[in-house]
Amino acid sequence: MSLDPSYLEYPKRGRGMDHDYYPYSNFFERPPLQWPDAKKLLIWPVVSLEYFPMIPGDDPFRAPGHMQTAYPDYRHYTAREYGTRIGIYRLLGAFEKVGAKISVATNGMIAERYPELIADILAGGHEIIAHSTDMNGTIASGMAEADEKALITTALDMLEKATGTRPHGWLSIARSQSFSTAKLLADAGVSYMCDWANDELPYAFQTQAGTLTNLPLNHELSDRQIINVQQQSVDSYAEQMTNAADWLIGEADKFGGRMMPMHLTPYIMGLPYRIAAFEKLIAGFAARADIGFATGESIVDNWRRQQ
Amino acid sequence: MMGEMQKADPGLYDYLPYRNRPKIEWPDGKTCAVWVAPNLEFYELDPAVNPHRKSWAKPHPDVVGYSHRDHANRVSHWRMAEMMTKHGFPGSVSLSVALCDHIPEVVEDASQRGWEFFSHGIYNTRYSYGMDEAQERAIIEDSIETVERATGQRIRGWLAPALTHTPRTLDLIAEYGLDYTCDLYHDDQPTDVKVKSGKLTAIPYSLEVNDHYGFFIYNMSPREYADTLIRQYDRLAEEGEMSGTVMCIPLHSYLIGQPHRIGAFEAVLEHIAGDGRAWVTKAGDIVDRFREQTA
């Protein structure tokens, strides 16, 4: 049987994108950005701080890193908990050593379960980005809008209660959204999201509830992608991050300030045999006058001031 | 019962062993013709559904899948294209022709760099599976007209959208006067394809050294991928002394144009450009030169 004739109709084939969220923009034709202290490159560390319930939810999908065996999957439950007990402290320690303020994308449930950890993050002057309720709080099309709205609000409420501040940023689990997510985030008072990886600087994202900023968190430059998915060594990870930073600084000379996301997972990078290479990597970055570290919020604020 | 179009052996070409082949000669005594094939693509956020294949791994919107590919047109095309121009490598573009309508800046940029265009379908989210002959003719005619309108070039080749074909695709593109297909991976030299009418040449393309395979099938680091391309080139340049070989470097800017990869890739272009045995050229020129010697 032949394809339905509508398959050869293209109602959105025309100038620009096939949606109204943002217009096309050439990265190399934008007015150059200036970062504070004449930095050429701001590195944006984002640590994902995640709580995986022992009973995984598959609706709408099971989060990456979730339980894998029949109940009780002690193996994965405790290996993830290693991240929230030990790994996160190794990462916080590494960043404290170089004086970097970072973003921590935190499940609401972490704030409820581990107030000491939240207090330590806040005491370090780091930013909390909302990262759903727990690792069963995934979003995708097909989810009832009321349920999605409740999930977003609950996560923000949990984090506000624990920290005294309502988070400004949002990261979805696996960056997965429905067609309504951006609107619901704007409605809930979130000012920036980190889900769309199509750019290397912040940009404005339109919704029916107003404008958000999307701060792109490159999914390819994460420890999960490079070490866990692609099975490369931490030394290769460090080389790739160094190559990326060098390349972006070269561009900054011609095109203005650049940013580089550094997405980290405590149960991956925070292991004893990896952390020394990571500490060496960021110490190398910290020693360079043209590189700074920044939270997501400060990058977004700096970008907004220059629009 | 097997349909009329289904055959156990598609019968596309004669078997030709790799020993004692007629000698193919490339210009100036070069041994390996090297062509770079950037995919300039547009993927739809919410495409129409083809019952034979899902467009995205996840329900629409697949934010990571879509935004990763959108990175190409906003950021990484420009990075990749500058690098190619800097080292003297023209592109032979597999083009989602709807990109001419959506982001004409990217197509115009490639055109001004002197790159050649062939069709990669309308969108890389519209598959040929299940098309009847009229539908397939419609996408071929659309491709020819759209690229001609946008660039003045008459397309000479075809890489099926998302590598989706019907058993009649090759006959149809030959009938429309296209000269080459990039969809057959059986050889390191061009091959004439048996078609109902016209003349069609299979030009070596490559899945194995495609940056997508390198990074997402073989999970290579940028340096490993660069080393793979250099080894591929060195071997083909050596074997090409017997009879000229072809190396294709198929690229997706959203992969190779990422900041952690583009520097490693530069070493590949420097190696090939500096070696002296490479005929760095475009797909159509390779097909022409092959045909002159085998007619």
Coordinates of C-alpha atoms in Angstrom, one line a residue:
Chain A
M1 CA 0.0 0.0 0.0
S2 CA 1.3 3.5 -0.9
L3 CA 2.0 6.1 1.7
D4 CA -0.8 8.4 2.6
P5 CA -0.6 11.4 0.2
S6 CA -0.3 13.8 3.1
Y7 CA 3.2 12.4 3.7
L8 CA 4.3 14.6 0.8
E9 CA 2.8 17.8 2.2
Y10 CA 5.1 20.1 4.0
P11 CA 3.0 22.8 5.8
K12 CA 6.0 24.2 7.7
R13 CA 8.4 24.3 4.8
G14 CA 9.4 27.9 4.6
R15 CA 11.9 30.5 5.9
G16 CA 13.2 29.9 9.4
M17 CA 12.5 27.1 11.8
D18 CA 9.5 24.7 11.7
H19 CA 8.3 26.1 15.1
D20 CA 7.9 29.4 16.9
Y21 CA 10.2 28.9 19.9
Y22 CA 13.1 30.8 18.5
P23 CA 14.2 32.3 15.2
Y24 CA 17.3 31.2 13.2
S25 CA 20.5 32.8 14.3
N26 CA 24.1 32.5 13.0
F27 CA 26.4 32.0 16.0
F28 CA 29.2 33.8 14.2
E29 CA 27.2 36.9 13.3
R30 CA 26.0 38.0 16.7
P31 CA 27.4 41.1 18.5
P32 CA 30.4 39.9 20.5
L33 CA 29.8 39.3 24.3
Q34 CA 32.1 40.6 27.0
W35 CA 32.5 38.6 30.1
P36 CA 33.5 40.1 33.5
D37 CA 37.2 40.5 34.2
A38 CA 38.0 40.2 30.5
K39 CA 37.6 36.4 30.5
K40 CA 37.3 34.9 27.1
L41 CA 35.8 31.6 28.2
L42 CA 33.4 30.9 31.0
I43 CA 33.2 27.3 32.1
W44 CA 29.8 26.4 33.4
P45 CA 30.1 23.3 35.7
V46 CA 26.7 21.6 36.3
V47 CA 26.6 18.7 38.7
S48 CA 23.4 16.5 38.4
L49 CA 22.4 15.5 41.9
E50 CA 19.9 12.7 41.5
Y51 CA 17.8 10.5 43.7
F52 CA 16.8 7.2 42.1
P53 CA 13.9 5.5 43.9
M54 CA 14.3 1.7 44.3
I55 CA 11.1 1.2 42.3
P56 CA 11.7 2.8 38.9
G57 CA 8.9 4.5 37.0
D58 CA 8.6 3.9 33.3
D59 CA 5.9 6.5 32.7
P60 CA 6.7 8.3 30.4
F61 CA 10.2 6.7 30.3
R62 CA 12.8 5.3 32.6
A63 CA 15.6 7.8 33.4
P64 CA 19.1 7.1 32.2
G65 CA 21.1 5.6 35.1
H66 CA 18.0 4.2 36.7
M67 CA 17.5 0.7 38.3
Q68 CA 18.1 -2.2 35.8
T69 CA 17.6 -5.5 37.6
A70 CA 14.5 -7.2 39.2
Y71 CA 13.7 -5.8 42.6
P72 CA 15.7 -5.3 44.8
D73 CA 18.4 -3.8 42.6
Y74 CA 20.8 -3.0 45.4
R75 CA 23.6 -2.8 42.9
H76 CA 22.4 0.3 41.1
Y77 CA 20.6 1.9 44.1
T78 CA 23.7 1.9 46.2
A79 CA 26.0 2.7 43.4
R80 CA 23.9 5.9 42.8
E81 CA 23.9 6.6 46.5
Y82 CA 27.7 6.5 46.4
G83 CA 27.4 9.6 44.3
T84 CA 25.2 11.5 46.8
R85 CA 27.4 10.4 49.8
I86 CA 30.9 10.5 48.5
G87 CA 31.2 11.5 44.8
I88 CA 29.4 14.9 45.3
Y89 CA 31.8 15.8 48.1
R90 CA 34.8 15.0 45.9
L91 CA 33.4 17.2 43.2
L92 CA 32.6 20.0 45.6
G93 CA 36.0 19.7 47.1
A94 CA 37.6 19.9 43.7
F95 CA 35.8 23.1 42.8
E96 CA 36.4 24.7 46.3
K97 CA 40.1 24.1 45.7
V98 CA 40.0 26.3 42.6
G99 CA 37.5 28.8 44.1
A100 CA 34.8 28.0 41.5
K101 CA 31.1 28.6 42.0
I102 CA 29.1 26.0 40.2
S103 CA 25.5 25.0 39.4
V104 CA 24.0 21.9 41.0
A105 CA 21.0 20.5 39.2
T106 CA 19.1 19.0 42.1
N107 CA 16.1 16.7 42.4
G108 CA 13.6 18.0 44.9
M109 CA 13.8 14.7 46.8
I110 CA 17.5 15.3 47.5
A111 CA 16.6 18.5 49.3
E112 CA 14.0 16.6 51.4
R113 CA 16.3 13.6 52.2
Y114 CA 19.7 15.2 52.6
P115 CA 19.4 18.7 54.1
E116 CA 23.1 18.5 55.2
L117 CA 24.2 18.2 51.6
I118 CA 22.0 21.1 50.5
A119 CA 23.4 23.2 53.4
D120 CA 27.0 22.4 52.2
I121 CA 26.2 23.3 48.6
L122 CA 24.7 26.6 49.7
A123 CA 27.5 27.3 52.1
G124 CA 29.9 27.0 49.2
G125 CA 28.0 29.8 47.3
H126 CA 26.9 27.5 44.6
E127 CA 23.6 27.7 42.6
I128 CA 20.8 25.2 42.8
I129 CA 19.0 24.5 39.5
A130 CA 15.7 22.6 39.7
H131 CA 16.0 19.1 38.3
S132 CA 12.6 17.5 38.7
T133 CA 11.3 15.8 41.8
D134 CA 13.2 12.5 41.7
M135 CA 14.4 10.3 38.9
N136 CA 10.9 9.0 38.3
G137 CA 9.9 12.6 37.4
T138 CA 10.4 12.3 33.7
I139 CA 8.6 14.4 31.1
A140 CA 7.5 13.6 27.5
S141 CA 4.6 14.2 25.2
G142 CA 1.5 12.3 26.1
M143 CA 1.8 13.3 29.8
A144 CA -1.3 15.2 31.0
E145 CA -0.5 18.9 31.2
A146 CA -1.9 19.1 34.7
D147 CA 0.5 16.3 35.8
E148 CA 3.4 18.0 34.2
K149 CA 2.5 21.3 35.8
A150 CA 2.3 19.6 39.2
L151 CA 5.6 17.9 38.7
I152 CA 7.4 21.2 37.9
T153 CA 5.7 23.1 40.8
T154 CA 6.4 20.4 43.3
A155 CA 10.1 20.3 42.4
L156 CA 10.4 24.0 42.7
D157 CA 8.4 24.0 46.0
M158 CA 10.6 21.3 47.5
L159 CA 13.8 23.2 46.6
E160 CA 12.5 26.6 47.7
K161 CA 11.5 25.1 51.1
A162 CA 15.0 23.6 51.6
T163 CA 17.0 26.5 50.3
G164 CA 14.9 29.6 51.0
T165 CA 15.1 30.5 47.3
R166 CA 13.0 29.5 44.4
P167 CA 15.3 28.1 41.7
H168 CA 15.7 30.3 38.6
G169 CA 17.0 27.5 36.3
W170 CA 15.5 24.2 35.2
L171 CA 17.0 21.0 33.8
S172 CA 14.6 18.2 32.7
I173 CA 15.7 14.6 33.2
A174 CA 17.5 13.5 30.0
R175 CA 16.5 17.0 28.7
S176 CA 13.2 15.5 27.7
Q177 CA 10.3 17.9 27.2
S178 CA 6.7 17.9 26.0
F179 CA 5.5 20.6 23.6
S180 CA 4.1 22.4 26.8
T181 CA 7.2 22.2 29.0
A182 CA 8.7 25.6 28.2
K183 CA 5.3 27.3 28.6
L184 CA 4.8 25.6 32.0
L185 CA 8.3 26.6 33.1
A186 CA 7.7 30.2 32.2
D187 CA 4.3 30.1 34.0
A188 CA 6.0 28.7 37.1
G189 CA 8.4 31.6 37.2
V190 CA 11.5 29.7 35.9
S191 CA 13.7 32.2 34.0
Y192 CA 16.0 29.8 32.2
M193 CA 16.1 26.2 31.1
C194 CA 19.1 24.0 30.0
D195 CA 17.4 21.4 27.8
W196 CA 18.0 22.5 24.2
A197 CA 21.5 21.8 23.0
N198 CA 21.4 23.6 19.7
D199 CA 23.7 26.5 20.6
E200 CA 26.7 27.4 22.5
L201 CA 25.5 30.7 24.1
P202 CA 22.2 31.7 25.8
Y203 CA 19.3 32.6 23.6
A204 CA 15.7 33.7 24.0
F205 CA 13.0 31.0 23.8
Q206 CA 9.3 32.1 23.2
T207 CA 6.4 30.5 24.9
Q208 CA 2.7 31.3 25.2
A209 CA 3.4 32.3 28.8
G210 CA 6.3 34.6 28.0
T211 CA 10.0 34.5 27.1
L212 CA 12.5 32.2 28.7
T213 CA 16.3 31.9 28.2
N214 CA 17.7 28.7 27.0
L215 CA 21.2 28.1 28.3
P216 CA 22.5 25.2 26.2
L217 CA 24.0 22.4 28.1
N218 CA 26.0 20.4 25.5
H219 CA 24.9 16.8 26.0
E220 CA 28.0 15.5 24.2
L221 CA 30.4 17.1 26.6
S222 CA 29.1 15.3 29.7
D223 CA 30.9 12.7 31.7
R224 CA 27.9 10.4 31.3
Q225 CA 28.2 10.6 27.5
I226 CA 32.0 10.4 27.2
I227 CA 32.8 8.0 30.0
N228 CA 29.7 6.0 30.6
V229 CA 28.0 5.8 27.1
Q230 CA 31.1 6.1 24.9
Q231 CA 33.3 4.1 27.3
Q232 CA 36.3 6.5 27.1
S233 CA 38.8 7.1 29.9
V234 CA 38.9 10.0 32.2
D235 CA 42.2 11.0 30.5
S236 CA 40.4 11.1 27.1
Y237 CA 37.6 13.2 28.8
A238 CA 40.2 15.6 30.1
E239 CA 41.9 15.9 26.7
Q240 CA 38.5 16.6 25.0
M241 CA 37.6 19.3 27.5
T242 CA 41.0 20.9 27.1
N243 CA 40.7 20.8 23.3
A244 CA 37.2 22.3 23.4
A245 CA 38.4 25.1 25.7
D246 CA 41.4 25.9 23.5
W247 CA 39.2 25.9 20.4
L248 CA 36.6 28.2 22.0
I249 CA 39.2 30.7 23.3
G250 CA 40.6 30.9 19.8
E251 CA 37.1 31.8 18.6
A252 CA 36.7 34.3 21.4
D253 CA 39.5 36.4 20.0
K254 CA 37.5 37.0 16.9
F255 CA 33.9 36.6 17.9
G256 CA 33.5 37.6 21.6
G257 CA 33.1 35.7 24.8
R258 CA 32.4 32.0 24.7
M259 CA 31.0 29.5 27.3
M260 CA 31.7 25.8 27.8
P261 CA 29.3 23.6 29.8
M262 CA 30.9 20.9 32.0
H263 CA 28.2 18.5 33.0
L264 CA 29.2 16.1 35.8
T265 CA 27.6 13.1 37.5
P266 CA 28.8 12.3 41.1
Y267 CA 28.6 8.6 40.7
I268 CA 30.7 8.8 37.5
M269 CA 33.3 11.5 37.9
G270 CA 33.4 11.3 41.7
L271 CA 35.1 7.9 41.8
P272 CA 38.6 7.6 43.4
Y273 CA 40.4 6.5 40.2
R274 CA 38.9 9.4 38.2
I275 CA 38.9 12.4 40.5
A276 CA 42.6 13.1 40.4
A277 CA 42.6 13.5 36.6
F278 CA 39.5 15.8 37.0
E279 CA 41.2 17.9 39.7
K280 CA 44.2 18.3 37.5
L281 CA 41.9 19.3 34.6
I282 CA 40.1 22.1 36.5
A283 CA 43.3 23.3 38.2
G284 CA 44.8 23.8 34.7
F285 CA 41.7 25.8 33.7
A286 CA 41.8 27.8 36.9
A287 CA 45.5 28.7 36.3
R288 CA 44.6 30.4 33.0
A289 CA 43.9 34.2 33.1
D290 CA 41.5 33.9 30.1
I291 CA 39.3 31.3 31.7
G292 CA 36.7 31.7 34.4
F293 CA 34.2 29.5 36.1
A294 CA 30.6 30.7 36.4
T295 CA 27.1 29.5 37.5
G296 CA 24.4 29.2 34.9
E297 CA 22.5 32.1 36.5
S298 CA 25.5 34.5 36.3
I299 CA 26.1 33.6 32.6
V300 CA 22.4 34.2 31.8
D301 CA 22.5 37.5 33.7
N302 CA 25.6 38.7 31.9
W303 CA 24.2 37.7 28.6
R304 CA 20.8 39.5 29.3
R305 CA 22.6 42.7 30.2
Q306 CA 24.2 42.8 26.8
Q307 CA 21.1 42.2 24.7
Chain B
M1 CA 4.8 -14.9 -2.8
M2 CA 7.6 -12.5 -3.4
G3 CA 6.6 -9.3 -5.1
E4 CA 7.9 -8.5 -8.6
M5 CA 10.3 -5.9 -7.2
Q6 CA 11.9 -8.1 -4.5
K7 CA 15.0 -10.1 -5.5
A8 CA 17.4 -12.1 -3.4
D9 CA 20.3 -10.4 -5.3
P10 CA 19.5 -6.9 -6.4
G11 CA 21.7 -7.4 -9.4
L12 CA 23.1 -3.9 -9.3
Y13 CA 26.6 -4.5 -10.6
D14 CA 29.0 -7.2 -11.9
Y15 CA 31.4 -8.8 -9.5
L16 CA 34.9 -7.4 -10.1
P17 CA 37.8 -8.9 -8.0
Y18 CA 40.2 -6.4 -6.4
R19 CA 43.2 -8.0 -8.2
N20 CA 44.3 -7.1 -11.8
R21 CA 41.7 -4.4 -12.3
P22 CA 42.1 -2.0 -15.2
K23 CA 44.2 0.9 -14.0
I24 CA 42.2 4.0 -13.1
E25 CA 44.3 7.2 -13.3
W26 CA 43.6 10.4 -11.5
P27 CA 45.0 13.8 -12.6
D28 CA 48.6 14.6 -12.1
G29 CA 49.5 11.1 -11.0
K30 CA 47.5 11.2 -7.8
T31 CA 46.6 7.9 -6.4
C32 CA 43.6 8.6 -4.2
A33 CA 40.7 10.8 -5.0
V34 CA 39.5 12.4 -1.8
W35 CA 36.1 14.0 -1.5
V36 CA 34.4 15.4 1.6
A37 CA 30.7 15.0 1.9
P38 CA 29.1 17.3 4.5
N39 CA 25.5 16.5 5.2
L40 CA 23.6 19.8 5.3
E41 CA 20.3 18.7 6.7
F42 CA 17.0 19.8 8.2
Y43 CA 15.2 17.6 10.6
E44 CA 11.6 18.4 11.5
L45 CA 10.5 18.8 15.1
D46 CA 7.1 17.1 14.5
P47 CA 7.3 15.3 11.2
A48 CA 4.5 13.4 9.5
V49 CA 4.7 9.7 10.5
N50 CA 5.9 7.1 8.0
P51 CA 4.4 3.7 9.1
H52 CA 7.7 1.9 8.2
R53 CA 10.0 3.9 10.4
K54 CA 9.9 6.2 13.4
S55 CA 11.5 9.6 12.8
W56 CA 12.8 10.1 16.4
A57 CA 13.8 7.7 19.1
K58 CA 11.5 9.5 21.5
P59 CA 8.0 10.9 21.2
H60 CA 8.0 14.3 19.5
P61 CA 9.5 16.7 20.5
D62 CA 12.8 14.8 20.8
V63 CA 14.5 17.8 22.2
V64 CA 18.0 16.3 22.3
G65 CA 17.8 14.8 18.8
Y66 CA 16.3 17.9 17.2
S67 CA 18.5 20.5 19.0
H68 CA 21.7 18.5 18.4
R69 CA 21.0 18.6 14.7
D70 CA 19.9 22.3 14.8
H71 CA 23.3 23.0 16.2
A72 CA 24.6 22.3 12.7
N73 CA 22.8 25.2 11.1
R74 CA 23.3 27.8 13.9
V75 CA 26.9 27.0 15.0
S76 CA 28.8 24.0 13.7
H77 CA 28.3 24.3 9.9
W78 CA 30.2 27.6 10.0
R79 CA 33.0 26.1 12.0
M80 CA 33.4 23.0 9.8
A81 CA 33.1 24.9 6.5
E82 CA 35.8 27.4 7.5
M83 CA 38.1 24.5 8.5
M84 CA 37.5 22.8 5.1
T85 CA 38.1 26.0 3.1
K86 CA 41.2 26.8 5.1
H87 CA 42.8 23.6 4.0
G88 CA 41.5 23.6 0.5
F89 CA 38.8 20.9 0.7
P90 CA 35.6 21.6 -1.2
G91 CA 32.4 20.0 -0.1
S92 CA 30.1 17.7 -2.1
V93 CA 26.9 18.3 -0.1
S94 CA 24.2 15.8 0.6
L95 CA 21.4 18.3 1.1
S96 CA 18.0 18.1 2.7
V97 CA 16.7 20.3 -0.1
A98 CA 14.1 21.9 2.3
L99 CA 17.1 23.6 3.9
C100 CA 17.1 25.9 0.8
D101 CA 13.7 27.2 2.1
H102 CA 14.3 27.1 5.9
I103 CA 17.9 28.3 6.3
P104 CA 19.0 29.7 2.9
E105 CA 22.1 31.3 4.5
V106 CA 23.7 27.8 5.0
V107 CA 23.0 26.7 1.4
E108 CA 24.3 30.1 0.1
D109 CA 27.4 29.8 2.1
A110 CA 28.2 26.3 0.7
S111 CA 27.4 27.6 -2.8
Q112 CA 29.7 30.6 -2.5
R113 CA 32.5 28.2 -1.4
G114 CA 32.1 26.4 -4.7
W115 CA 30.7 23.3 -3.2
E116 CA 28.6 20.8 -5.2
F117 CA 25.1 19.8 -4.2
F118 CA 23.3 16.5 -4.5
S119 CA 20.0 15.5 -3.0
H120 CA 19.5 13.8 0.4
G121 CA 15.7 14.0 0.0
I122 CA 13.4 16.8 1.1
Y123 CA 13.9 16.4 4.9
N124 CA 16.0 13.8 6.7
T125 CA 12.8 13.0 8.6
R126 CA 10.8 12.0 5.4
Y127 CA 11.5 8.4 4.4
S128 CA 11.1 6.8 1.0
Y129 CA 9.8 3.5 2.4
G130 CA 6.3 2.9 1.1
M131 CA 6.4 5.5 -1.6
D132 CA 4.7 4.7 -4.9
E133 CA 6.3 5.6 -8.1
A134 CA 4.5 8.9 -8.5
Q135 CA 5.5 9.9 -4.9
E136 CA 9.1 9.0 -5.5
R137 CA 9.1 11.0 -8.8
A138 CA 7.7 13.9 -6.9
I139 CA 10.6 14.0 -4.4
I140 CA 13.2 13.7 -7.2
E141 CA 11.6 16.5 -9.2
D142 CA 11.2 18.6 -6.1
S143 CA 15.0 18.1 -5.4
I144 CA 16.0 19.0 -8.9
E145 CA 13.9 22.1 -9.0
T146 CA 14.6 23.3 -5.4
V147 CA 18.4 23.1 -5.7
E148 CA 18.4 24.7 -9.2
R149 CA 16.3 27.6 -7.9
A150 CA 18.4 28.1 -4.8
T151 CA 21.9 27.6 -6.3
G152 CA 21.7 27.4 -10.0
Q153 CA 23.2 23.9 -9.9
R154 CA 21.6 20.9 -11.5
I155 CA 22.0 18.1 -9.0
R156 CA 24.0 15.1 -10.4
G157 CA 23.8 12.7 -7.4
W158 CA 21.6 11.2 -4.8
L159 CA 22.0 10.0 -1.2
A160 CA 18.6 8.6 -0.2
P161 CA 17.0 10.5 2.7
A162 CA 18.1 8.8 5.9
L163 CA 19.3 6.0 3.6
T164 CA 15.7 4.9 2.8
H165 CA 15.0 3.5 -0.7
T166 CA 12.6 1.7 -2.8
P167 CA 13.7 -0.9 -5.3
R168 CA 13.0 1.6 -8.1
T169 CA 15.1 4.5 -6.7
L170 CA 18.2 3.9 -8.7
D171 CA 16.3 3.4 -12.0
L172 CA 14.4 6.6 -11.4
I173 CA 17.3 8.9 -10.6
A174 CA 19.1 7.5 -13.7
E175 CA 16.0 8.2 -15.8
Y176 CA 16.1 11.8 -14.5
G177 CA 19.7 12.2 -15.7
L178 CA 21.4 12.0 -12.4
D179 CA 25.0 10.6 -12.7
Y180 CA 25.8 9.1 -9.4
T181 CA 24.5 7.4 -6.3
C182 CA 26.1 7.5 -2.9
D183 CA 24.0 4.6 -1.5
L184 CA 26.1 1.6 -2.4
Y185 CA 29.1 0.6 -0.3
H186 CA 30.6 -2.4 -2.1
D187 CA 33.9 -0.9 -3.4
D188 CA 36.7 1.6 -3.1
Q189 CA 36.5 2.6 -6.8
P190 CA 33.5 3.9 -8.7
T191 CA 31.3 1.2 -10.3
D192 CA 28.7 1.4 -13.0
V193 CA 25.2 0.5 -11.8
K194 CA 22.8 -1.6 -13.9
V195 CA 19.8 0.6 -14.4
K196 CA 16.8 0.4 -16.8
S197 CA 17.7 3.6 -18.7
G198 CA 20.4 6.2 -18.7
K199 CA 23.8 5.7 -16.9
L200 CA 24.4 5.6 -13.2
T201 CA 27.7 5.4 -11.3
A202 CA 28.1 4.3 -7.7
I203 CA 30.7 6.6 -6.1
P204 CA 32.4 5.3 -3.0
Y205 CA 30.8 6.9 0.0
S206 CA 31.4 5.4 3.5
L207 CA 29.5 4.4 6.5
E208 CA 32.5 3.0 8.3
V209 CA 34.5 6.3 8.4
N210 CA 31.3 8.5 8.5
D211 CA 31.6 10.7 11.6
H212 CA 28.3 9.3 12.8
Y213 CA 29.7 5.8 12.9
G214 CA 32.9 6.9 14.4
F215 CA 31.4 8.7 17.3
F216 CA 28.1 6.9 17.8
I217 CA 28.6 3.4 16.6
Y218 CA 32.2 2.8 17.4
N219 CA 32.2 5.4 20.3
M220 CA 35.6 6.8 19.2
S221 CA 37.2 9.8 20.9
P222 CA 37.9 12.7 18.5
R223 CA 41.6 11.7 18.3
E224 CA 40.8 8.1 17.6
Y225 CA 38.5 9.2 14.8
A226 CA 41.1 11.4 13.3
D227 CA 43.6 8.6 13.4
T228 CA 41.1 6.3 11.7
L229 CA 40.7 8.7 8.8
I230 CA 44.5 9.1 8.4
R231 CA 44.9 5.3 8.3
Q232 CA 42.1 5.0 5.8
Y233 CA 43.7 7.6 3.6
D234 CA 47.2 6.2 3.9
R235 CA 46.1 2.7 2.8
L236 CA 44.0 3.9 -0.1
A237 CA 46.7 6.2 -1.3
E238 CA 49.2 3.3 -1.3
E239 CA 46.8 0.9 -3.1
G240 CA 45.9 3.6 -5.5
E241 CA 49.3 3.2 -7.2
M242 CA 47.8 0.0 -8.8
S243 CA 44.6 1.6 -9.8
G244 CA 43.2 4.9 -8.5
T245 CA 41.1 4.6 -5.3
V246 CA 38.4 6.9 -3.8
M247 CA 38.1 8.0 -0.2
C248 CA 35.0 9.8 1.0
I249 CA 34.8 11.6 4.3
P250 CA 31.1 11.9 5.1
L251 CA 30.5 14.5 7.8
H252 CA 27.8 16.0 10.0
S253 CA 28.8 19.4 11.3
Y254 CA 26.8 18.9 14.5
L255 CA 29.3 16.1 15.2
I256 CA 32.7 17.1 13.7
G257 CA 32.1 20.8 14.3
Q258 CA 31.8 20.5 18.1
P259 CA 34.5 22.4 19.9
H260 CA 36.1 19.2 21.3
R261 CA 36.4 17.6 17.9
I262 CA 37.2 20.2 15.2
G263 CA 40.8 20.6 16.3
A264 CA 41.5 16.9 16.0
F265 CA 39.9 16.9 12.5
E266 CA 42.2 19.7 11.4
A267 CA 45.1 17.2 11.7
V268 CA 43.4 15.0 9.2
L269 CA 43.0 17.7 6.6
E270 CA 46.6 18.8 7.1
H271 CA 47.8 15.2 6.7
I272 CA 45.9 14.6 3.4
A273 CA 46.6 18.0 2.0
G274 CA 50.3 17.7 2.7
D275 CA 50.8 14.1 1.6
G276 CA 51.0 14.8 -2.2
R277 CA 49.1 11.7 -3.3
A278 CA 45.6 13.0 -2.9
W279 CA 43.4 14.4 -5.6
V280 CA 41.2 16.6 -3.4
T281 CA 38.1 17.1 -5.4
K282 CA 34.3 16.9 -5.7
A283 CA 32.1 13.9 -6.4
G284 CA 31.0 14.9 -9.9
D285 CA 34.6 15.4 -11.0
I286 CA 35.5 11.9 -9.8
V287 CA 32.6 10.4 -11.7
D288 CA 33.5 12.3 -14.9
R289 CA 37.2 11.2 -14.7
F290 CA 36.1 7.6 -14.1
R291 CA 33.8 7.6 -17.0
E292 CA 36.3 9.0 -19.4
Q293 CA 38.5 6.0 -18.7
T294 CA 35.9 3.3 -18.7
A295 CA 33.6 4.4 -21.5

